[in-house]
PDB file of C-alpha atoms in Angstrom:
ATOM      1  CA  MET A   1     131.339  89.650  77.085  1.00 27.00           C
ATOM      2  CA  PHE A   2     127.543  89.474  76.859  1.00 32.00           C
ATOM      3  CA  PHE A   3     127.500  86.882  74.110  1.00 33.00           C
ATOM      4  CA  ALA A   4     129.302  83.603  73.609  1.00 32.00           C
ATOM      5  CA  ASN A   5     130.985  82.755  70.313  1.00 32.00           C
ATOM      6  CA  ARG A   6     128.687  80.793  68.074  1.00 34.00           C
ATOM      7  CA  PRO A   7     128.716  79.248  64.605  1.00 31.00           C
ATOM      8  CA  ALA A   8     127.406  81.092  61.566  1.00 33.00           C
ATOM      9  CA  ARG A   9     123.654  81.466  61.281  1.00 41.00           C
ATOM     10  CA  PRO A  10     121.352  82.001  58.282  1.00 38.00           C
ATOM     11  CA  LEU A  11     119.566  85.291  57.626  1.00 40.00           C
ATOM     12  CA  ARG A  12     116.803  85.806  60.184  1.00 54.00           C
ATOM     13  CA  VAL A  13     114.421  86.728  57.391  1.00 47.00           C
ATOM     14  CA  ALA A  14     113.841  82.995  57.081  1.00 46.00           C
ATOM     15  CA  ALA A  15     112.991  82.730  60.770  1.00 51.00           C
ATOM     16  CA  PHE A  16     110.415  85.523  60.630  1.00 55.00           C
ATOM     17  CA  LEU A  17     109.034  84.063  57.426  1.00 46.00           C
ATOM     18  CA  ALA A  18     108.571  80.644  58.986  1.00 46.00           C
ATOM     19  CA  LEU A  19     107.081  82.023  62.200  1.00 48.00           C
ATOM     20  CA  ALA A  20     104.404  83.840  60.226  1.00 45.00           C
ATOM     21  CA  GLY A  21     102.889  80.506  59.365  1.00 43.00           C
ATOM     22  CA  LEU A  22     103.222  79.135  62.896  1.00 29.00           C
ATOM     23  CA  THR A  23     101.463  81.910  64.784  1.00 35.00           C
ATOM     24  CA  GLY A  24      98.810  82.997  62.282  1.00 36.00           C
ATOM     25  CA  MET A  25      99.967  86.615  62.520  1.00 35.00           C
ATOM     26  CA  ALA A  26      97.150  88.003  64.633  1.00 36.00           C
ATOM     27  CA  GLY A  27      94.624  85.728  62.947  1.00 36.00           C
ATOM     28  CA  VAL A  28      94.665  87.500  59.592  1.00 35.00           C
ATOM     29  CA  ALA A  29      97.475  86.296  57.377  1.00 37.00           C
ATOM     30  CA  GLY A  30      97.678  82.595  58.187  1.00 33.00           C
ATOM     31  CA  PRO A  31     100.459  80.844  56.283  1.00 30.00           C
ATOM     32  CA  ALA A  32     101.016  83.613  53.747  1.00 30.00           C
ATOM     33  CA  LEU A  33     104.690  84.226  54.314  1.00 29.00           C
ATOM     34  CA  ALA A  34     105.434  80.634  55.198  1.00 30.00           C
ATOM     35  CA  GLN A  35     104.708  79.791  51.587  1.00 31.00           C
ATOM     36  CA  GLY A  36     107.224  82.345  50.317  1.00 33.00           C
ATOM     37  CA  ALA A  37     107.095  84.129  46.990  1.00 32.00           C
ATOM     38  CA  LYS A  38     106.729  80.909  44.990  1.00 34.00           C
ATOM     39  CA  GLY A  39     104.437  79.013  47.341  1.00 36.00           C
ATOM     40  CA  LYS A  40     107.192  76.832  48.799  1.00 35.00           C
ATOM     41  CA  ALA A  41     107.324  76.059  52.483  1.00 32.00           C
ATOM     42  CA  ALA A  42     109.828  78.151  54.377  1.00 32.00           C
ATOM     43  CA  PRO A  43     112.552  76.510  56.466  1.00 33.00           C
ATOM     44  CA  ALA A  44     112.103  76.105  60.184  1.00 33.00           C
ATOM     45  CA  PRO A  45     113.263  79.113  62.219  1.00 36.00           C
ATOM     46  CA  THR A  46     116.939  78.432  62.849  1.00 38.00           C
ATOM     47  CA  ALA A  47     118.351  81.931  63.256  1.00 43.00           C
ATOM     48  CA  PRO A  48     119.862  82.154  66.740  1.00 42.00           C
ATOM     49  CA  ALA A  49     119.424  84.971  69.148  1.00 44.00           C
ATOM     50  CA  PRO A  50     122.006  85.266  71.943  1.00 49.00           C
ATOM     51  CA  THR A  51     121.876  82.326  74.323  1.00 41.00           C
ATOM     52  CA  ALA A  52     121.848  84.619  77.344  1.00 49.00           C
ATOM     53  CA  PRO A  53     120.694  88.151  78.133  1.00 50.00           C
ATOM     54  CA  PRO A  54     123.174  90.760  79.387  1.00 49.00           C
ATOM     55  CA  ALA A  55     124.798  89.668  82.601  1.00 47.00           C
ATOM     56  CA  ALA A  56     123.321  90.823  85.851  1.00 44.00           C
ATOM     57  CA  ALA A  57     125.239  93.270  88.011  1.00 43.00           C
ATOM     58  CA  PRO A  58     127.484  91.670  90.676  1.00 42.00           C
ATOM     59  CA  THR A  59     125.931  90.931  94.059  1.00 41.00           C
ATOM     60  CA  GLY A  60     125.855  94.034  96.182  1.00 43.00           C
ATOM     61  CA  ALA A  61     126.347  96.398  93.250  1.00 42.00           C
ATOM     62  CA  ALA A  62     124.009  99.340  92.996  1.00 46.00           C
ATOM     63  CA  GLN A  63     121.371  99.001  90.295  1.00 57.00           C
ATOM     64  CA  THR A  64     120.081 102.439  89.425  1.00 60.00           C
ATOM     65  CA  GLY A  65     117.717 102.358  86.499  1.00 72.00           C
ATOM     66  CA  PRO A  66     117.725 100.034  83.498  1.00 79.00           C
ATOM     67  CA  GLN A  67     120.812  98.558  81.938  1.00 91.00           C
ATOM     68  CA  ILE A  68     121.239 100.067  78.470  1.00 92.00           C
ATOM     69  CA  VAL A  69     122.574  97.846  75.688  1.00 92.00           C
ATOM     70  CA  ASN A  70     123.474  99.729  72.529  1.00 94.00           C
ATOM     71  CA  VAL A  71     123.269  97.627  69.398  1.00 94.00           C
ATOM     72  CA  LYS A  72     124.163  98.312  65.777  1.00 94.00           C
ATOM     73  CA  SER A  73     123.003  97.018  62.424  1.00 91.00           C
ATOM     74  CA  ASP A  74     124.518  93.753  61.301  1.00 87.00           C
ATOM     75  CA  PRO A  75     127.240  94.686  58.768  1.00 84.00           C
ATOM     76  CA  ALA A  76     126.116  91.755  56.643  1.00 78.00           C
ATOM     77  CA  GLN A  77     122.663  93.340  56.247  1.00 82.00           C
ATOM     78  CA  THR A  78     123.461  96.822  54.975  1.00 81.00           C
ATOM     79  CA  GLU A  79     119.830  97.968  54.766  1.00 89.00           C
ATOM     80  CA  TRP A  80     116.376  97.148  56.081  1.00 94.00           C
ATOM     81  CA  THR A  81     114.855  94.312  54.046  1.00 92.00           C
ATOM     82  CA  LYS A  82     111.231  94.248  52.895  1.00 93.00           C
ATOM     83  CA  VAL A  83     109.698  90.867  52.045  1.00 90.00           C
ATOM     84  CA  CYS A  84     106.199  90.386  50.607  1.00 91.00           C
ATOM     85  CA  GLY A  85     103.943  87.403  49.954  1.00 88.00           C
ATOM     86  CA  LYS A  86     100.282  86.531  49.501  1.00 85.00           C
ATOM     87  CA  ASP A  87      98.033  84.081  51.297  1.00 81.00           C
ATOM     88  CA  GLN A  88      96.210  82.464  48.395  1.00 81.00           C
ATOM     89  CA  ALA A  89      93.537  81.019  50.688  1.00 82.00           C
ATOM     90  CA  SER A  90      92.400  84.327  52.192  1.00 83.00           C
ATOM     91  CA  GLY A  91      93.687  86.740  49.571  1.00 85.00           C
ATOM     92  CA  THR A  92      95.668  88.634  52.218  1.00 89.00           C
ATOM     93  CA  ASP A  93      98.727  90.568  51.082  1.00 91.00           C
ATOM     94  CA  VAL A  94     101.492  90.360  53.662  1.00 91.00           C
ATOM     95  CA  CYS A  95     104.684  92.419  53.800  1.00 93.00           C
ATOM     96  CA  TYR A  96     107.225  92.778  56.559  1.00 92.00           C
ATOM     97  CA  THR A  97     110.288  94.978  56.919  1.00 95.00           C
ATOM     98  CA  THR A  98     113.102  93.537  59.010  1.00 93.00           C
ATOM     99  CA  ARG A  99     116.699  93.970  60.120  1.00 94.00           C
ATOM    100  CA  ASP A 100     119.248  92.181  62.306  1.00 92.00           C
ATOM    101  CA  PHE A 101     121.257  93.894  65.042  1.00 93.00           C
ATOM    102  CA  VAL A 102     124.518  92.902  66.705  1.00 91.00           C
ATOM    103  CA  SER A 103     126.731  93.882  69.626  1.00 90.00           C
ATOM    104  CA  ASP A 104     129.958  95.849  69.342  1.00 87.00           C
ATOM    105  CA  GLN A 105     131.695  92.483  69.099  1.00 85.00           C
ATOM    106  CA  GLY A 106     129.530  91.500  66.126  1.00 85.00           C
ATOM    107  CA  GLN A 107     127.491  88.891  67.994  1.00 86.00           C
ATOM    108  CA  PRO A 108     123.717  88.578  67.224  1.00 88.00           C
ATOM    109  CA  VAL A 109     121.581  90.496  69.733  1.00 90.00           C
ATOM    110  CA  LEU A 110     118.079  90.844  68.336  1.00 92.00           C
ATOM    111  CA  ALA A 111     116.035  91.311  65.173  1.00 94.00           C
ATOM    112  CA  VAL A 112     113.037  93.539  64.430  1.00 95.00           C
ATOM    113  CA  ALA A 113     110.234  92.995  61.910  1.00 95.00           C
ATOM    114  CA  VAL A 114     107.214  95.188  61.184  1.00 96.00           C
ATOM    115  CA  TYR A 115     104.348  93.371  59.427  1.00 94.00           C
ATOM    116  CA  GLU A 116     101.607  94.974  57.353  1.00 93.00           C
ATOM    117  CA  MET A 117      98.713  92.741  56.272  1.00 92.00           C
ATOM    118  CA  LYS A 118      95.940  93.893  53.969  1.00 91.00           C
ATOM    119  CA  ASN A 119      92.804  92.136  52.748  1.00 88.00           C
ATOM    120  CA  ALA A 120      90.890  94.299  50.268  1.00 80.00           C
ATOM    121  CA  ALA A 121      87.860  91.981  50.090  1.00 80.00           C
ATOM    122  CA  GLN A 122      87.413  91.918  53.866  1.00 81.00           C
ATOM    123  CA  LYS A 123      88.516  95.552  54.233  1.00 81.00           C
ATOM    124  CA  GLN A 124      91.019  94.553  56.887  1.00 85.00           C
ATOM    125  CA  GLU A 125      94.414  96.070  57.580  1.00 89.00           C
ATOM    126  CA  VAL A 126      96.555  94.812  60.455  1.00 92.00           C
ATOM    127  CA  ARG A 127     100.049  95.776  61.627  1.00 94.00           C
ATOM    128  CA  VAL A 128     102.219  93.709  63.939  1.00 94.00           C
ATOM    129  CA  ILE A 129     105.682  94.447  65.347  1.00 96.00           C
ATOM    130  CA  ARG A 130     107.711  91.371  66.182  1.00 95.00           C
ATOM    131  CA  TYR A 131     111.090  90.919  67.884  1.00 96.00           C
ATOM    132  CA  LEU A 132     113.520  88.026  68.066  1.00 94.00           C
ATOM    133  CA  LEU A 133     115.090  88.273  71.545  1.00 94.00           C
ATOM    134  CA  PRO A 134     117.595  86.324  73.666  1.00 90.00           C
ATOM    135  CA  LEU A 135     116.771  83.378  75.875  1.00 90.00           C
ATOM    136  CA  GLY A 136     116.930  83.781  79.635  1.00 90.00           C
ATOM    137  CA  LEU A 137     114.504  86.711  79.920  1.00 93.00           C
ATOM    138  CA  LEU A 138     111.420  86.785  82.154  1.00 94.00           C
ATOM    139  CA  LEU A 139     108.459  86.033  79.912  1.00 94.00           C
ATOM    140  CA  GLN A 140     105.551  87.058  82.131  1.00 93.00           C
ATOM    141  CA  PRO A 141     106.360  90.808  82.241  1.00 94.00           C
ATOM    142  CA  GLY A 142     106.512  90.854  78.446  1.00 95.00           C
ATOM    143  CA  ILE A 143     108.226  93.729  76.655  1.00 96.00           C
ATOM    144  CA  ARG A 144     107.765  97.453  76.301  1.00 96.00           C
ATOM    145  CA  PHE A 145     109.152  99.638  73.547  1.00 97.00           C
ATOM    146  CA  THR A 146     109.306 103.345  72.802  1.00 96.00           C
ATOM    147  CA  ILE A 147     110.381 105.437  69.820  1.00 96.00           C
ATOM    148  CA  ASP A 148     112.531 108.457  70.635  1.00 94.00           C
ATOM    149  CA  GLY A 149     111.101 108.658  74.144  1.00 86.00           C
ATOM    150  CA  GLN A 150     107.455 108.796  73.090  1.00 87.00           C
ATOM    151  CA  GLN A 151     104.644 106.908  74.812  1.00 87.00           C
ATOM    152  CA  GLY A 152     105.486 103.255  75.345  1.00 92.00           C
ATOM    153  CA  THR A 153     103.796 100.258  73.720  1.00 95.00           C
ATOM    154  CA  ALA A 154     103.420  96.913  75.496  1.00 96.00           C
ATOM    155  CA  GLY A 155     104.017  93.543  73.898  1.00 96.00           C
ATOM    156  CA  LYS A 156     104.108  89.926  74.980  1.00 95.00           C
ATOM    157  CA  PHE A 157     106.164  86.863  74.213  1.00 95.00           C
ATOM    158  CA  ALA A 158     104.535  84.584  71.642  1.00 92.00           C
ATOM    159  CA  VAL A 159     106.755  81.519  71.305  1.00 91.00           C
ATOM    160  CA  CYS A 160     110.272  80.362  72.214  1.00 90.00           C
ATOM    161  CA  PHE A 161     112.666  78.049  70.430  1.00 87.00           C
ATOM    162  CA  PRO A 162     115.979  76.611  71.663  1.00 83.00           C
ATOM    163  CA  ASN A 163     117.778  79.560  70.067  1.00 78.00           C
ATOM    164  CA  GLY A 164     115.595  82.547  71.004  1.00 87.00           C
ATOM    165  CA  CYS A 165     112.136  83.914  71.779  1.00 93.00           C
ATOM    166  CA  PHE A 166     109.701  85.898  69.653  1.00 94.00           C
ATOM    167  CA  ALA A 167     107.776  88.770  71.237  1.00 95.00           C
ATOM    168  CA  GLU A 168     105.202  90.924  69.498  1.00 94.00           C
ATOM    169  CA  ALA A 169     102.701  93.741  69.729  1.00 94.00           C
ATOM    170  CA  GLY A 170      99.642  93.086  67.596  1.00 87.00           C
ATOM    171  CA  ASN A 171      97.173  95.426  65.926  1.00 86.00           C
ATOM    172  CA  VAL A 172      99.351  98.482  66.368  1.00 92.00           C
ATOM    173  CA  GLY A 173      98.045 101.702  64.873  1.00 91.00           C
ATOM    174  CA  PRO A 174      99.395 103.449  61.785  1.00 93.00           C
ATOM    175  CA  GLU A 175     100.665 106.285  63.967  1.00 94.00           C
ATOM    176  CA  LEU A 176     103.201 103.958  65.608  1.00 94.00           C
ATOM    177  CA  VAL A 177     104.549 102.834  62.237  1.00 95.00           C
ATOM    178  CA  ALA A 178     104.652 106.487  61.160  1.00 95.00           C
ATOM    179  CA  ALA A 179     106.721 107.293  64.259  1.00 96.00           C
ATOM    180  CA  MET A 180     109.152 104.523  63.378  1.00 96.00           C
ATOM    181  CA  LYS A 181     109.535 105.952  59.870  1.00 96.00           C
ATOM    182  CA  LYS A 182     110.585 109.323  61.295  1.00 95.00           C
ATOM    183  CA  GLY A 183     112.388 108.028  64.382  1.00 95.00           C
ATOM    184  CA  THR A 184     116.029 107.421  65.141  1.00 96.00           C
ATOM    185  CA  THR A 185     116.058 105.079  68.152  1.00 97.00           C
ATOM    186  CA  LEU A 186     113.773 102.220  69.180  1.00 97.00           C
ATOM    187  CA  ASN A 187     114.174 101.282  72.857  1.00 96.00           C
ATOM    188  CA  VAL A 188     113.068  97.732  73.655  1.00 96.00           C
ATOM    189  CA  SER A 189     112.792  97.004  77.396  1.00 96.00           C
ATOM    190  CA  VAL A 190     112.642  93.558  79.017  1.00 96.00           C
ATOM    191  CA  GLN A 191     113.500  92.034  82.396  1.00 94.00           C
ATOM    192  CA  ASN A 192     116.375  89.664  83.005  1.00 92.00           C
ATOM    193  CA  GLN A 193     116.402  86.793  85.484  1.00 90.00           C
ATOM    194  CA  THR A 194     117.150  89.126  88.411  1.00 90.00           C
ATOM    195  CA  GLN A 195     114.116  91.272  87.458  1.00 91.00           C
ATOM    196  CA  ARG A 196     116.380  94.108  86.407  1.00 92.00           C
ATOM    197  CA  GLU A 197     115.183  96.068  83.402  1.00 95.00           C
ATOM    198  CA  VAL A 198     117.361  95.751  80.311  1.00 94.00           C
ATOM    199  CA  THR A 199     116.802  98.194  77.457  1.00 95.00           C
ATOM    200  CA  PHE A 200     118.131  97.533  73.964  1.00 95.00           C
ATOM    201  CA  ALA A 201     118.744 100.816  72.105  1.00 96.00           C
ATOM    202  CA  VAL A 202     118.093  99.998  68.429  1.00 96.00           C
ATOM    203  CA  PRO A 203     118.905 102.442  65.596  1.00 96.00           C
ATOM    204  CA  ILE A 204     116.023 102.625  63.101  1.00 96.00           C
ATOM    205  CA  THR A 205     117.268 105.167  60.566  1.00 95.00           C
ATOM    206  CA  GLY A 206     116.323 104.003  57.077  1.00 95.00           C
ATOM    207  CA  PHE A 207     113.305 101.995  58.182  1.00 97.00           C
ATOM    208  CA  GLY A 208     110.801 104.333  56.518  1.00 96.00           C
ATOM    209  CA  LYS A 209     112.514 104.192  53.140  1.00 96.00           C
ATOM    210  CA  ALA A 210     112.422 100.387  53.142  1.00 96.00           C
ATOM    211  CA  PHE A 211     108.863 100.156  54.521  1.00 96.00           C
ATOM    212  CA  ASP A 212     107.470 102.447  51.818  1.00 95.00           C
ATOM    213  CA  GLY A 213     109.704 101.044  49.079  1.00 94.00           C
ATOM    214  CA  PRO A 214     109.412  97.939  46.898  1.00 93.00           C
ATOM    215  CA  ALA A 215     109.830  94.428  48.269  1.00 92.00           C
ATOM    216  CA  ILE A 216     113.074  92.616  47.630  1.00 85.00           C
ATOM    217  CA  ASP A 217     113.139  90.242  44.676  1.00 80.00           C
ATOM    218  CA  PRO A 218     113.068  86.588  45.898  1.00 71.00           C
ATOM    219  CA  LYS A 219     116.158  85.773  43.816  1.00 78.00           C
ATOM    220  CA  VAL A 220     118.045  88.708  45.297  1.00 76.00           C
ATOM    221  CA  LEU A 221     116.989  87.597  48.778  1.00 72.00           C
ATOM    222  CA  GLU A 222     118.281  84.104  48.080  1.00 75.00           C
ATOM    223  CA  GLU A 223     121.613  85.503  46.909  1.00 78.00           C
ATOM    224  CA  GLN A 224     121.844  87.670  50.021  1.00 71.00           C
ATOM    225  CA  GLN A 225     121.278  84.621  52.187  1.00 71.00           C
ATOM    226  CA  LYS A 226     124.043  82.733  50.396  1.00 79.00           C
ATOM    227  CA  LYS A 227     126.483  85.639  50.707  1.00 77.00           C
ATOM    228  CA  LEU A 228     125.612  86.132  54.367  1.00 71.00           C
ATOM    229  CA  GLN A 229     126.095  82.454  55.114  1.00 75.00           C
ATOM    230  CA  ALA A 230     129.485  82.477  53.373  1.00 79.00           C
ATOM    231  CA  GLU A 231     130.570  85.608  55.229  1.00 76.00           C
ATOM    232  CA  LEU A 232     129.527  84.234  58.601  1.00 70.00           C
ATOM    233  CA  GLU A 233     131.338  80.984  57.929  1.00 80.00           C
ATOM    234  CA  LYS A 234     134.451  83.002  57.095  1.00 83.00           C
ATOM    235  CA  ARG A 235     134.081  84.972  60.332  1.00 76.00           C
ATOM    236  CA  SER A 236     133.773  81.754  62.292  1.00 78.00           C
ATOM    237  CA  GLU A 237     136.859  80.304  60.599  1.00 85.00           C
ATOM    238  CA  ASP A 238     138.878  83.491  61.169  1.00 85.00           C
ATOM    239  CA  MET A 239     137.882  83.473  64.827  1.00 82.00           C
ATOM    240  CA  ARG A 240     138.913  79.828  65.153  1.00 87.00           C
ATOM    241  CA  LYS A 241     142.338  80.565  63.624  1.00 88.00           C
ATOM    242  CA  LYS A 242     142.798  83.602  65.860  1.00 86.00           C
ATOM    243  CA  LEU A 243     142.082  81.531  68.964  1.00 87.00           C
ATOM    244  CA  GLU A 244     144.518  78.880  67.792  1.00 87.00           C
ATOM    245  CA  GLN A 245     147.200  81.529  67.273  1.00 86.00           C
ATOM    246  CA  GLN A 246     146.559  82.985  70.712  1.00 84.00           C
ATOM    247  CA  ASN A 247     146.822  79.554  72.303  1.00 86.00           C
ATOM    248  CA  ALA A 248     150.029  78.820  70.393  1.00 84.00           C
ATOM    249  CA  ALA A 249     151.512  82.180  71.377  1.00 81.00           C
ATOM    250  CA  GLY A 250     150.725  81.540  75.022  1.00 75.00           C
ATOM    251  CA  ALA A 251     152.422  78.162  74.933  1.00 70.00           C
ATOM    252  CA  ALA A 252     155.486  79.355  72.968  1.00 61.00           C
ATOM    253  CA  PRO A 253     157.432  81.034  75.838  1.00 57.00           C
ATOM    254  CA  ALA A 254     157.249  77.927  77.968  1.00 53.00           C
ATOM    255  CA  ALA A 255     158.200  75.625  75.114  1.00 51.00           C
ATOM    256  CA  GLY A 256     160.948  77.888  73.763  1.00 52.00           C
ATOM    257  CA  ALA A 257     162.406  79.116  77.048  1.00 53.00           C
ATOM    258  CA  PRO A 258     166.249  79.066  76.997  1.00 54.00           C
ATOM    259  CA  ALA A 259     167.885  76.312  78.975  1.00 53.00           C
ATOM    260  CA  ALA A 260     169.577  77.295  82.188  1.00 53.00           C
ATOM    261  CA  ALA A 261     173.315  77.948  81.850  1.00 54.00           C
ATOM    262  CA  PRO A 262     175.437  75.162  83.330  1.00 53.00           C
ATOM    263  CA  LYS A 263     177.019  75.939  86.681  1.00 57.00           C
ATOM    264  CA  PRO A 264     180.759  76.556  86.611  1.00 53.00           C
TER     265      PRO A 264
END
């Protein structure tokens, strides 16, 4: 198992939204998304990434090439989500398109968000790609990502919290976003604590439709967050009951073992 069981977590949209105000988003958007659609402060980033990267190979085992970790879209987030806001101070329009990804066991692995920031008055347009990644990775080498095997793009870690680290590539060109719209797989490469390369293979089908489409209504987003929270709580409760049943089943044979027949 790569990932430990953990309690339910809120939609990571809130985490990306809050981080936008913390990092200044490449110096253009400032607190635009942190204010949200109605100007309210966003919650602190609480969405957890995995507490540990994929386990290193056993001592003495051959390590040929990177370790590939295939991830899938979080079933609770059926489509890419586009969120938009406006920085009233600078007049910058900010949108980002994001999605969560999980392991085969349904545990959170990473999240991806592509920001597009436009300021008509200043004639500025900036794009940033940001990732929420596990703890326990080497920060200095940064990250590198490719789309369907094309030329790689480097990124660096921006900030870490107790539940995960954000990495980003700033001022990316429109051609990279265009490649993501047409692409099928985004490979995100990092290094674990043994300096072995770990590559997350992320499916990106449907990204282009969401990126070019309308932003989600704030009320709909709020309802999605509530439903997701309820579903994750149910998953956590079901897992707890399953573990209890397994423990009870393991103890039953010993407790219910037939008594030895008396000797004649």
